[in-house]
Short mmCIF file of C-alpha atoms and ligand atoms in Angstrom, two decimals:
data_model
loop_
_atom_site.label_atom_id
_atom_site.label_comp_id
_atom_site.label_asym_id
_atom_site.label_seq_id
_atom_site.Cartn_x
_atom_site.Cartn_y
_atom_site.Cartn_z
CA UNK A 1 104.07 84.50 62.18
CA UNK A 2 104.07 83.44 65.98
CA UNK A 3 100.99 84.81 67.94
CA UNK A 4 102.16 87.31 70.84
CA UNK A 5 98.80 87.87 72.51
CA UNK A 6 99.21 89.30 76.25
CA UNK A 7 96.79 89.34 78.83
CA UNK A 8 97.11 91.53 81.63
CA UNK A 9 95.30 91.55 85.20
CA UNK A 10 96.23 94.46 86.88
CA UNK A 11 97.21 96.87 84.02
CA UNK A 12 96.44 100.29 85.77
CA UNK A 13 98.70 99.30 88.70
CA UNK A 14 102.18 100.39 88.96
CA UNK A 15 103.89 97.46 87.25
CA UNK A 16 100.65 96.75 84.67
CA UNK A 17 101.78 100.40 83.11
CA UNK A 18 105.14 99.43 82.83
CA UNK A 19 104.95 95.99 82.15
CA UNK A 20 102.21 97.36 78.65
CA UNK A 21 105.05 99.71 77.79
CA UNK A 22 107.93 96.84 77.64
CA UNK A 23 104.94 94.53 75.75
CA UNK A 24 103.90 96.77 73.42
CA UNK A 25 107.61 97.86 73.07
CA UNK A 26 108.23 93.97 72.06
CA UNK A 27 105.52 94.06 69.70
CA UNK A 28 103.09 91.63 71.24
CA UNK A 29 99.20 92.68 70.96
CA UNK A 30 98.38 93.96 75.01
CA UNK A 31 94.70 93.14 76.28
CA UNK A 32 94.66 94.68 80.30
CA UNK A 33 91.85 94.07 82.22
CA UNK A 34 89.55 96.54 84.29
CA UNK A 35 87.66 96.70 87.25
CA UNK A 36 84.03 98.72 86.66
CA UNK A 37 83.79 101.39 89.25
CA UNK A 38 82.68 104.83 89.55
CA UNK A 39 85.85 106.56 89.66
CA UNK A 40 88.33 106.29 86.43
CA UNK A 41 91.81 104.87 88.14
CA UNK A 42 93.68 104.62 84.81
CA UNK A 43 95.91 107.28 85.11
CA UNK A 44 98.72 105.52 84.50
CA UNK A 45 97.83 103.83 81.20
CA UNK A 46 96.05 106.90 80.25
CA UNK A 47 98.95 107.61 77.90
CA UNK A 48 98.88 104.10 75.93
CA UNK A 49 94.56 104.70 75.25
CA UNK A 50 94.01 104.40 71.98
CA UNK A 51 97.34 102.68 70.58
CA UNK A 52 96.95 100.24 67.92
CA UNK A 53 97.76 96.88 69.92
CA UNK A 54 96.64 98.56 73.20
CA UNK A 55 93.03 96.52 74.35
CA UNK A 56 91.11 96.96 77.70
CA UNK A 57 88.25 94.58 79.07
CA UNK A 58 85.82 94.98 81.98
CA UNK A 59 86.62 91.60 84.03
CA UNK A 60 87.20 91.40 87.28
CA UNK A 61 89.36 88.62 89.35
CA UNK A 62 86.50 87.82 91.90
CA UNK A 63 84.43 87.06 88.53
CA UNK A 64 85.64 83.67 87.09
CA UNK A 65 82.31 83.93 84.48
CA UNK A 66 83.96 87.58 83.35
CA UNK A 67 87.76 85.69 83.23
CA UNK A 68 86.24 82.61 81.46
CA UNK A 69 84.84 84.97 78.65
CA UNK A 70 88.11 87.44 78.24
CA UNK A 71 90.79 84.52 78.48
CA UNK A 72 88.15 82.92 75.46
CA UNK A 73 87.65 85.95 73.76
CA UNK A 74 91.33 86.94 73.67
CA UNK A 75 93.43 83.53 73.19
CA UNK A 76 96.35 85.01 75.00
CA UNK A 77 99.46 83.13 74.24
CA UNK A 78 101.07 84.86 77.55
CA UNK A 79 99.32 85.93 80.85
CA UNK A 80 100.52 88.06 83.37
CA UNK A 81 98.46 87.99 86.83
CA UNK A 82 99.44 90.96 88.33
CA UNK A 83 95.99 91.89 89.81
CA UNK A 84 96.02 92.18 93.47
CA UNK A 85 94.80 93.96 96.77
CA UNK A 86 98.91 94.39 97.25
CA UNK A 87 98.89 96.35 100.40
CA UNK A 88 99.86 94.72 103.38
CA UNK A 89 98.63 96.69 105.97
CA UNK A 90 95.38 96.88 104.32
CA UNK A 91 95.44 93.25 104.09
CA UNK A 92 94.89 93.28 108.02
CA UNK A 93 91.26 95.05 107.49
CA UNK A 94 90.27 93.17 105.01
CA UNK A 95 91.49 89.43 105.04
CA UNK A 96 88.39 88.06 103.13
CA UNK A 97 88.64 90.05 100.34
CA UNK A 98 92.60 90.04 100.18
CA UNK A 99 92.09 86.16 100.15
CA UNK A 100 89.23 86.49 97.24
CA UNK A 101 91.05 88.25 95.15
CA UNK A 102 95.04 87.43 95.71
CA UNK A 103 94.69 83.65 96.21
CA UNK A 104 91.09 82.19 94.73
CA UNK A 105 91.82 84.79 91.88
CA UNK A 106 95.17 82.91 90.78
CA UNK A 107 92.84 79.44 91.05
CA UNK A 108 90.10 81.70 88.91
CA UNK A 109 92.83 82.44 86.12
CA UNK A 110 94.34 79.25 86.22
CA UNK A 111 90.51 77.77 85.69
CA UNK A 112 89.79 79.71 82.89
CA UNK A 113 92.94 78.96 81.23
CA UNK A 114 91.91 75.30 81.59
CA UNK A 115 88.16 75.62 80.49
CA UNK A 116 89.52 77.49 77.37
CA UNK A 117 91.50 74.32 76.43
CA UNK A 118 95.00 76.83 76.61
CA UNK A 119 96.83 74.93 78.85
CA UNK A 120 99.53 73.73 76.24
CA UNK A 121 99.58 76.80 74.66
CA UNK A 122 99.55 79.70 76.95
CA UNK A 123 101.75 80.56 79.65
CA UNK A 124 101.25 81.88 82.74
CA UNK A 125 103.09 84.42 85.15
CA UNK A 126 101.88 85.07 88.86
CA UNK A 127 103.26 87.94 90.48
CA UNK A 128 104.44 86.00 93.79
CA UNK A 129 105.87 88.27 96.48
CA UNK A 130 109.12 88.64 98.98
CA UNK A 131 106.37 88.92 101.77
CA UNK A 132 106.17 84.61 101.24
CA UNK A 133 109.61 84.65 104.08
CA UNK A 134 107.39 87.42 106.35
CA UNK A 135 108.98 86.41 109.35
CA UNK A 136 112.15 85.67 107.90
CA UNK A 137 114.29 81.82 108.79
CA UNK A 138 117.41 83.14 106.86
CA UNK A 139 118.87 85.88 105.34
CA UNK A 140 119.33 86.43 102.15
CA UNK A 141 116.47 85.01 101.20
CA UNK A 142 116.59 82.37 97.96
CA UNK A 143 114.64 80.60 95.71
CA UNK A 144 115.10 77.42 98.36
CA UNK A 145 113.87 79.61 101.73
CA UNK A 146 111.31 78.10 103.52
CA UNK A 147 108.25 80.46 104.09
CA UNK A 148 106.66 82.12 106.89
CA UNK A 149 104.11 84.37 105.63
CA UNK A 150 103.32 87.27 108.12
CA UNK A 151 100.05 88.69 107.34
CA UNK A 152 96.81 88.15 105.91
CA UNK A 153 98.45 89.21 102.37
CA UNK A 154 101.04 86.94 102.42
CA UNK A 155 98.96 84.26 103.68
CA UNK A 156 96.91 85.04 100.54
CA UNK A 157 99.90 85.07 98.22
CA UNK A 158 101.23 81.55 99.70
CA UNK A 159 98.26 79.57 97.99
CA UNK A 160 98.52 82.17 95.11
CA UNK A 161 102.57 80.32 94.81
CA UNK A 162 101.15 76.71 95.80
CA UNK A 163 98.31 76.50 93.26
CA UNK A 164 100.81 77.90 90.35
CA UNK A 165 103.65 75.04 91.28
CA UNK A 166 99.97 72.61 91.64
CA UNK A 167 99.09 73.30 88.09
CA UNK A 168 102.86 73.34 86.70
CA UNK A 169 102.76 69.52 88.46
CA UNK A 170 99.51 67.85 87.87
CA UNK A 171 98.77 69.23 83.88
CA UNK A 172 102.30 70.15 82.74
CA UNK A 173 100.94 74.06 82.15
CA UNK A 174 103.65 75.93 81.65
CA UNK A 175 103.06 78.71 85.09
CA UNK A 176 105.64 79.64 87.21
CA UNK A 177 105.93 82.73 89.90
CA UNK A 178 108.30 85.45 90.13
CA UNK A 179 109.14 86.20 94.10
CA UNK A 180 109.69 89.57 93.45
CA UNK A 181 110.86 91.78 96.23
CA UNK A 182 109.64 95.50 96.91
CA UNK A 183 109.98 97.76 93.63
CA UNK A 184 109.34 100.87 93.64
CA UNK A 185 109.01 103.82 91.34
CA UNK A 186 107.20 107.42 90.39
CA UNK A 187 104.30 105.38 89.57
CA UNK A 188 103.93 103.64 92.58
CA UNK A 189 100.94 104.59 94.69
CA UNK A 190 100.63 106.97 97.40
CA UNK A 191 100.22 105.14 100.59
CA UNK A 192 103.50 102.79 100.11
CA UNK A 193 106.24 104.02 101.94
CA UNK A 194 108.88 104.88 99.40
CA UNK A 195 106.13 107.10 97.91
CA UNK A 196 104.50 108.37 101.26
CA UNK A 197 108.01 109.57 101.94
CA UNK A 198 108.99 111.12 98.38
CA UNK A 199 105.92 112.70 98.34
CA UNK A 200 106.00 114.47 101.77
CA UNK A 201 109.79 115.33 101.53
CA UNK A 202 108.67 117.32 98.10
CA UNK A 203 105.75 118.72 99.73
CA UNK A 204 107.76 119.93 102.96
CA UNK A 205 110.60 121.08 100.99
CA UNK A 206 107.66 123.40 99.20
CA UNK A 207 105.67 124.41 102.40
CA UNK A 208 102.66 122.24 101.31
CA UNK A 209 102.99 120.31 104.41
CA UNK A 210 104.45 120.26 108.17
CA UNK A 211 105.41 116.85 108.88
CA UNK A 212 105.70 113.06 107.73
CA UNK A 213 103.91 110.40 109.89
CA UNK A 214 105.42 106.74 109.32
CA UNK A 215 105.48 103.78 111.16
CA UNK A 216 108.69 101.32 111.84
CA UNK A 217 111.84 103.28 110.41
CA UNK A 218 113.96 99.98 111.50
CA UNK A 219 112.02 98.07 109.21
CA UNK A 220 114.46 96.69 105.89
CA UNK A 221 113.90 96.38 102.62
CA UNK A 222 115.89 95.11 99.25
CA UNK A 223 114.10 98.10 97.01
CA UNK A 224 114.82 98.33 93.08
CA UNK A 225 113.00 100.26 90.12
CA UNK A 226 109.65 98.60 88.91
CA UNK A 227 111.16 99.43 85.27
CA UNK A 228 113.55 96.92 85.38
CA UNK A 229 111.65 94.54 87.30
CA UNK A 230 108.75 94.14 84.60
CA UNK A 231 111.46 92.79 82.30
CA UNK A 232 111.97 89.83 84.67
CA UNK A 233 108.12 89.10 84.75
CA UNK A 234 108.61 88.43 80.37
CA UNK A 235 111.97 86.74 81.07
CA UNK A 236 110.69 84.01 83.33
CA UNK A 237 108.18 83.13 80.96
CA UNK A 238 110.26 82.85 77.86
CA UNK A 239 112.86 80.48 79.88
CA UNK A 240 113.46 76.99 78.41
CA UNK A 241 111.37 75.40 81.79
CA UNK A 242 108.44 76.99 83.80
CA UNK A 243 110.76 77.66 87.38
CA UNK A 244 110.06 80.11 89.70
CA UNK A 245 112.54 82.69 90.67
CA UNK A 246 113.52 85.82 93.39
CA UNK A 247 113.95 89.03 92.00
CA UNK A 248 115.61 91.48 93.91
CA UNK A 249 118.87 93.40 93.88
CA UNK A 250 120.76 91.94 96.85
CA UNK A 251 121.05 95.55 98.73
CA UNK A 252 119.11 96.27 101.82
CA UNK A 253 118.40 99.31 103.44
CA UNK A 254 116.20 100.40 106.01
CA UNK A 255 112.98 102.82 105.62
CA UNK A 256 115.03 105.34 107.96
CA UNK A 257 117.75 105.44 105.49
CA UNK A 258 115.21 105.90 102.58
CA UNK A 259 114.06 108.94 104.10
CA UNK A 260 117.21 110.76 104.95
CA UNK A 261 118.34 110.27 101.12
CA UNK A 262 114.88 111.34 99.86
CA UNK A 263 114.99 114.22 101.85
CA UNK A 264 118.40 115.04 100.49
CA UNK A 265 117.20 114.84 97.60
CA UNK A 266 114.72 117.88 98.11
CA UNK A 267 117.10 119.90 99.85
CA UNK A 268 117.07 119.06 103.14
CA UNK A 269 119.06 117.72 105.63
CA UNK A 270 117.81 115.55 108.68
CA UNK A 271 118.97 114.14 111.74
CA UNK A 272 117.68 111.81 113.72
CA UNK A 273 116.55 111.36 117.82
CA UNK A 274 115.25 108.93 120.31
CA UNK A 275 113.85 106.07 119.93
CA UNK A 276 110.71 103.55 118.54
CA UNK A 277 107.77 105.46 119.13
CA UNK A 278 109.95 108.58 120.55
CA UNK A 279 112.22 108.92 117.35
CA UNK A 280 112.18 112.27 115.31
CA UNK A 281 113.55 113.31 112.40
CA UNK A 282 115.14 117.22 112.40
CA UNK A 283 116.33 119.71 110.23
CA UNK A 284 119.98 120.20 110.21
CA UNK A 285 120.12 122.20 107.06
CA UNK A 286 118.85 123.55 103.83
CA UNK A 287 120.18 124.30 100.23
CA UNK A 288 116.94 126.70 99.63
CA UNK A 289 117.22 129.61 101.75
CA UNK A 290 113.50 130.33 101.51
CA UNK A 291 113.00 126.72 103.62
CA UNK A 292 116.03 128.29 106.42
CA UNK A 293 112.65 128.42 108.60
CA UNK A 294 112.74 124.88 108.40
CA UNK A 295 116.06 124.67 110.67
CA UNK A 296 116.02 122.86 114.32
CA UNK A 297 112.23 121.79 113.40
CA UNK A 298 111.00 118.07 113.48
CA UNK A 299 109.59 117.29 110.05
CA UNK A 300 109.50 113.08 110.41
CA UNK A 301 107.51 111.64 113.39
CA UNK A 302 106.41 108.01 114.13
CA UNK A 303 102.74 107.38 114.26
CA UNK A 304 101.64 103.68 115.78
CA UNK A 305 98.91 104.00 113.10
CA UNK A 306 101.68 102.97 111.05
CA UNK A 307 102.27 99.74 112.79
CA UNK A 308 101.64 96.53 111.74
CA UNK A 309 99.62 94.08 114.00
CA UNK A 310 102.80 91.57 112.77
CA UNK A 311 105.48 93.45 110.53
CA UNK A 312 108.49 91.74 107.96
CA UNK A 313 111.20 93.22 109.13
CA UNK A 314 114.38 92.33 107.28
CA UNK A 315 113.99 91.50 103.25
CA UNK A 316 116.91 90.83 101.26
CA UNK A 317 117.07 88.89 98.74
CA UNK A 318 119.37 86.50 96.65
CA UNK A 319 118.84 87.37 92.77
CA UNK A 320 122.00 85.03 91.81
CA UNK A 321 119.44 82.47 90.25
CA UNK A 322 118.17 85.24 88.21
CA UNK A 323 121.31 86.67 87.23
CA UNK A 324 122.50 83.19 86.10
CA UNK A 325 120.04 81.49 83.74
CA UNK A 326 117.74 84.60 82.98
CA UNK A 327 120.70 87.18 82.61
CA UNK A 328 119.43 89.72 84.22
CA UNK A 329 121.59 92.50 85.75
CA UNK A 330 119.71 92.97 89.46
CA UNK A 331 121.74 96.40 89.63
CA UNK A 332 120.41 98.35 86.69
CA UNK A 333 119.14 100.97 88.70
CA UNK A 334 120.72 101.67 92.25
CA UNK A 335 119.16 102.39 95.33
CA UNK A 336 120.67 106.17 95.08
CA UNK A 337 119.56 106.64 92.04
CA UNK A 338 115.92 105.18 92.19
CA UNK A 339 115.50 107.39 95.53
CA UNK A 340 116.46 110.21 92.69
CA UNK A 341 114.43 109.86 90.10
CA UNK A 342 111.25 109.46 92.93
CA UNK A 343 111.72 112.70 94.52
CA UNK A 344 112.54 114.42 91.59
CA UNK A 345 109.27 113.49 89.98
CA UNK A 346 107.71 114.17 92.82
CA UNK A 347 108.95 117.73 93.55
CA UNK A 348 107.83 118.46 89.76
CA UNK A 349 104.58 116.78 90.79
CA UNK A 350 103.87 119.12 93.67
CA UNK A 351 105.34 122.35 92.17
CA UNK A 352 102.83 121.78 88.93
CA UNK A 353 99.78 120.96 91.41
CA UNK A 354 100.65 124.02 93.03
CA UNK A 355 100.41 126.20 89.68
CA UNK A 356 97.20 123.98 88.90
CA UNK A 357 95.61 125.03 91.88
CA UNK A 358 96.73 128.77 91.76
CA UNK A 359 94.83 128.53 88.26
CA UNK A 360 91.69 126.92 90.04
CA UNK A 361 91.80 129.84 92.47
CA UNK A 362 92.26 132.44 90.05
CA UNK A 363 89.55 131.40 87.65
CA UNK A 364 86.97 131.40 90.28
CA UNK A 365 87.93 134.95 91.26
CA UNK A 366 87.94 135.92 87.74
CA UNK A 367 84.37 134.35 87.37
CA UNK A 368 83.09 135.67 90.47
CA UNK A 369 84.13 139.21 89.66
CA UNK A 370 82.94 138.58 85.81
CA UNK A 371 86.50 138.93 84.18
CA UNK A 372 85.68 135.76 82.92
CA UNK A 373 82.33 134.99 81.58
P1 LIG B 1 99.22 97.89 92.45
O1 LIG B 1 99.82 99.15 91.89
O2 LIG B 1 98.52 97.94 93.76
O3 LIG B 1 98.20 97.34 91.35
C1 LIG B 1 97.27 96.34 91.65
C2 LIG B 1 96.38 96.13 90.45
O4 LIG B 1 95.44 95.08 90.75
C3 LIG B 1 95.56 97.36 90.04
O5 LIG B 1 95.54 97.43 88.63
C4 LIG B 1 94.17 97.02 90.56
O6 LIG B 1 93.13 97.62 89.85
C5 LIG B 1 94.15 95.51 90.31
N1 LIG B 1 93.09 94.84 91.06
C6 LIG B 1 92.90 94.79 92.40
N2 LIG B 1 91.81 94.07 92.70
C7 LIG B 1 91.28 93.65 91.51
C8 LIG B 1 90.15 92.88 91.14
N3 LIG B 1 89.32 92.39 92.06
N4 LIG B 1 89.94 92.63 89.82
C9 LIG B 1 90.76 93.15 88.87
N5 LIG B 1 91.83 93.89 89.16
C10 LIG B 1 92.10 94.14 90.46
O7 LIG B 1 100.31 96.74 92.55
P2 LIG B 1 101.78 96.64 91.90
O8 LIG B 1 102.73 97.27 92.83
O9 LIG B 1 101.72 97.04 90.49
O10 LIG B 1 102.03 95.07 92.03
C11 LIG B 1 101.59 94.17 91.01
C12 LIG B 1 101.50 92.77 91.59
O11 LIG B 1 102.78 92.36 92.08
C13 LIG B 1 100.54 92.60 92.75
O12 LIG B 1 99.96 91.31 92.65
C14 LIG B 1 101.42 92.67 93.98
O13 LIG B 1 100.84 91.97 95.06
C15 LIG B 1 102.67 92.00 93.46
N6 LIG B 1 103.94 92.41 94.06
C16 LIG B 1 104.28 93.73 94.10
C17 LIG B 1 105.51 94.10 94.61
C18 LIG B 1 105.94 95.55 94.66
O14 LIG B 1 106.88 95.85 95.38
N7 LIG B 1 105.32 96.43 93.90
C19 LIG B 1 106.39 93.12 95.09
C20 LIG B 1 106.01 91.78 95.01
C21 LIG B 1 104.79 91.44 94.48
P3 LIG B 1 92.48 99.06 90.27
O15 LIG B 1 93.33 100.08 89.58
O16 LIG B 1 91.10 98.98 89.76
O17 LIG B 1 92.58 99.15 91.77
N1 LIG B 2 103.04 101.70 104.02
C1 LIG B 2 103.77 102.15 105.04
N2 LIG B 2 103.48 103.37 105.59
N3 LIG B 2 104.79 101.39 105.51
C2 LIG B 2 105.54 101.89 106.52
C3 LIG B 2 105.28 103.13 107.09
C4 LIG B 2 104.19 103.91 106.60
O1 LIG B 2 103.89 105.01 107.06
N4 LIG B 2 106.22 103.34 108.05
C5 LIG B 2 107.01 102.29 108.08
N5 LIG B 2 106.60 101.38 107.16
C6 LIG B 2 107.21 100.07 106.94
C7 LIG B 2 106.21 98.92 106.93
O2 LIG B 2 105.89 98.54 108.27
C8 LIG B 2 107.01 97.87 106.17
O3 LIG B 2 107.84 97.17 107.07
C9 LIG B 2 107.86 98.69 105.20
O4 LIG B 2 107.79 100.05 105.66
C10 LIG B 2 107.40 98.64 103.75
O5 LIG B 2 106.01 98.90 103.70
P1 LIG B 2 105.23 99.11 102.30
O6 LIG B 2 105.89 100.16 101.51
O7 LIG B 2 103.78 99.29 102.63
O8 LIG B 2 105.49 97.77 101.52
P2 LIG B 2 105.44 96.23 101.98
O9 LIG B 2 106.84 95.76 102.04
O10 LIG B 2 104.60 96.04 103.17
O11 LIG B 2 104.68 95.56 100.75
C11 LIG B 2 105.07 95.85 99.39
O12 LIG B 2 106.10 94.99 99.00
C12 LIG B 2 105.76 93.59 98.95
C13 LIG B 2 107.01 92.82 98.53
O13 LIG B 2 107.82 92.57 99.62
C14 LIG B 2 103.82 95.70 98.52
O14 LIG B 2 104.11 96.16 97.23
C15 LIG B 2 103.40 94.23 98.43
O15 LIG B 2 102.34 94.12 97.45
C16 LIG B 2 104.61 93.39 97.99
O16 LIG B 2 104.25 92.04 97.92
#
């Protein structure tokens, strides 16, 4: 029987979880990789622990001895590099380690693929990012754009792309890179926009919080469901020839737009005044009378903490390559409906920390006053 041995860098991040799920779903064996640290981050694979052809290692992509030993140890027939520092504003504080980890980690894998003697037999996926056009020299953007990356990140990701397509050239490895453009979901994390803004519209619409700070509203992005993206990232690697490929779902909209919807979503109506720095976002109405307080006040503001020293400003992308030879249907999930299924995970989110912390409260009252020993 063929071997279907995955390997996994990045498994606790948003698409890692998802990506397992579809693996595992497909019956291959899943090995995910780890970073030590003090604090447990694998909340979202908690729920796969301890299935039968679920594996995790301690490596760590700035480690090429701890990659040398795993990619031995496991013989994975597939790997997907998905570990990265992936925030882009974060990328600005800390270029050096951005560059350690997003570009001389691809060059790490790739190594250790090599050294293993796997080059004929395993492939390789690199999760390559819209950010490569940054500073955009057409729109949409296609698999034959010519890149402009716009911050350290993308910088990062551009040798990331360059030393995949090296290796594909020079020893015939079958590695290719999936330009995937921003996906989103209820796993992603917290600081991201879509997620910043899902978040805070539950936690307004539930009197946990005042107002939403965000940066450039003008700012566009092609946004679709990380669900259906991870199904690209297996796709691309069982095509007949390693080629890279954009995945996106050829809508745009801008983070202004995402926010009105998301806010609909939990109840509440905005409307919007002024301008850049100046613009707010108000309260027209309300579907839960208890929030009719809410009315005429400003619950979206723009911070310039949430500017970018250089900022991408208009993503869209092309998936007609995709749709073609891979089959894939870039419109699984619409823009609607992944705005949807955020906020209304998130306003269960909020409602159960809420009950969670009421408990919290109540037991320490209950064990101060000796009700419960
Ligand atoms: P994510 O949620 O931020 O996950 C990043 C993962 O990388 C985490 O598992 C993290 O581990 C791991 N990691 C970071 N540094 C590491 C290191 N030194 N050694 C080992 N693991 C390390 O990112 P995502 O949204 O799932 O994205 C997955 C990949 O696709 C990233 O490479 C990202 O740049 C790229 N991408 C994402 C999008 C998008 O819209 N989501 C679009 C295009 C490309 P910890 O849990 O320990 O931090
Ligand atoms: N994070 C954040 N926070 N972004 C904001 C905010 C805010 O408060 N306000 C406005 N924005 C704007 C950013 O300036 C950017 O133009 C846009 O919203 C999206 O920002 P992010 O959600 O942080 O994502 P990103 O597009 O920079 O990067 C993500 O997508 C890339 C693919 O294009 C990440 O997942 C990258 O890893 C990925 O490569």
């Amino acid at each position: 029987m063929e071997r279907k041995v995955a390997l996994i860098t990045g498994v606790t991040g948003q698409d890692g979880s998802y990506l397992s799920e579809f693996l595992l779903a497909k019956g291959y064996e899943v090995h995910g990789i780890i970073r030590r640290s003090s604090v447990d981050y694998r909340e979202r694979i908690a729920h796969l622990e301890g299935t039968p052809n679920f594996h995790l290692h301690y490596a760590d992509m700035g480690d090429s001895m701890s990659l040398v030993k795993l990619v031995g140890k496991v013989q994975p027939t597939e790997i997907y590099n998905l570990a990265a520092q992936s925030h882009v504003q974060v990328s600005f504080d800390a270029p050096e380690f951005t560059a350690d980890v997003d570009a001389v980690g691809v060059l790490r894998i790739l190594e250790a693929v090599r050294t293993n003697h796997l080059e004929n037999s395993c492939k390789i996926y690199q999760a390559s990012t819209s950010e490569l056009y940054g500073k955009v020299e057409e729109v949409p953007q296609n698999e034959m754009t010519p890149f402009h990356p716009y911050s350290p990140y993308a910088v990062a990701k551009l040798y990331g792309f360059w030393i995949i397509k090296e290796y594909r050239e020079a020893y015939n490895m079958f590695c290719c890179s999936g330009i995937l453009f921003n996906h989103e979901s209820e796993r992603r994390g917290e600081t991201f926009v879509t997620r910043k803004i899902t978040l805070a519209a539950a936690r307004i619409a539930q009197g946990k919080q005042d107002c939403l700070y965000l940066g450039n509203l003008d700012s566009l992005r092609d946004w679709g469901y990380a669900k259906d993206y991870v199904e690209c990232m297996w796709l691309i690697l069982q095509h007949h020839t390693p080629e890279d490929f954009v995945i996106a779902t050829g809508v745009q909209h801008t983070v202004r737009e995402f926010a009105t919807l998301a806010f609909h979503h939990a109840g509440i109506e905005l409307r919007w005044e002024g301008e850049g720095i100046n613009e707010k976002g108000i309260v027209v109405s309300v579907t839960n009378p208890t929030n009719a307080h809410l009315v005429g006040k400003v619950v979206v503001a723009v911070s310039e903490a949430f500017y970018r020293p250089t900022d991408v400003v208009n993503l869209w992308g092309d998936p007609t390559k995709a749709k073609n030879e891979l089959g894939w249907n870039p419109q699984t999930t619409s823009f609607e409906q992944l705005v949807q299924i955020m906020v209304q995970h998130d306003m269960q989110k909020v409602a159960a920390d809420h009950v969670a912390s009421v408990m919290r409260t109540n037991l320490a009252e209950y064990l101060e006053k000796g009700i419960v020993k």
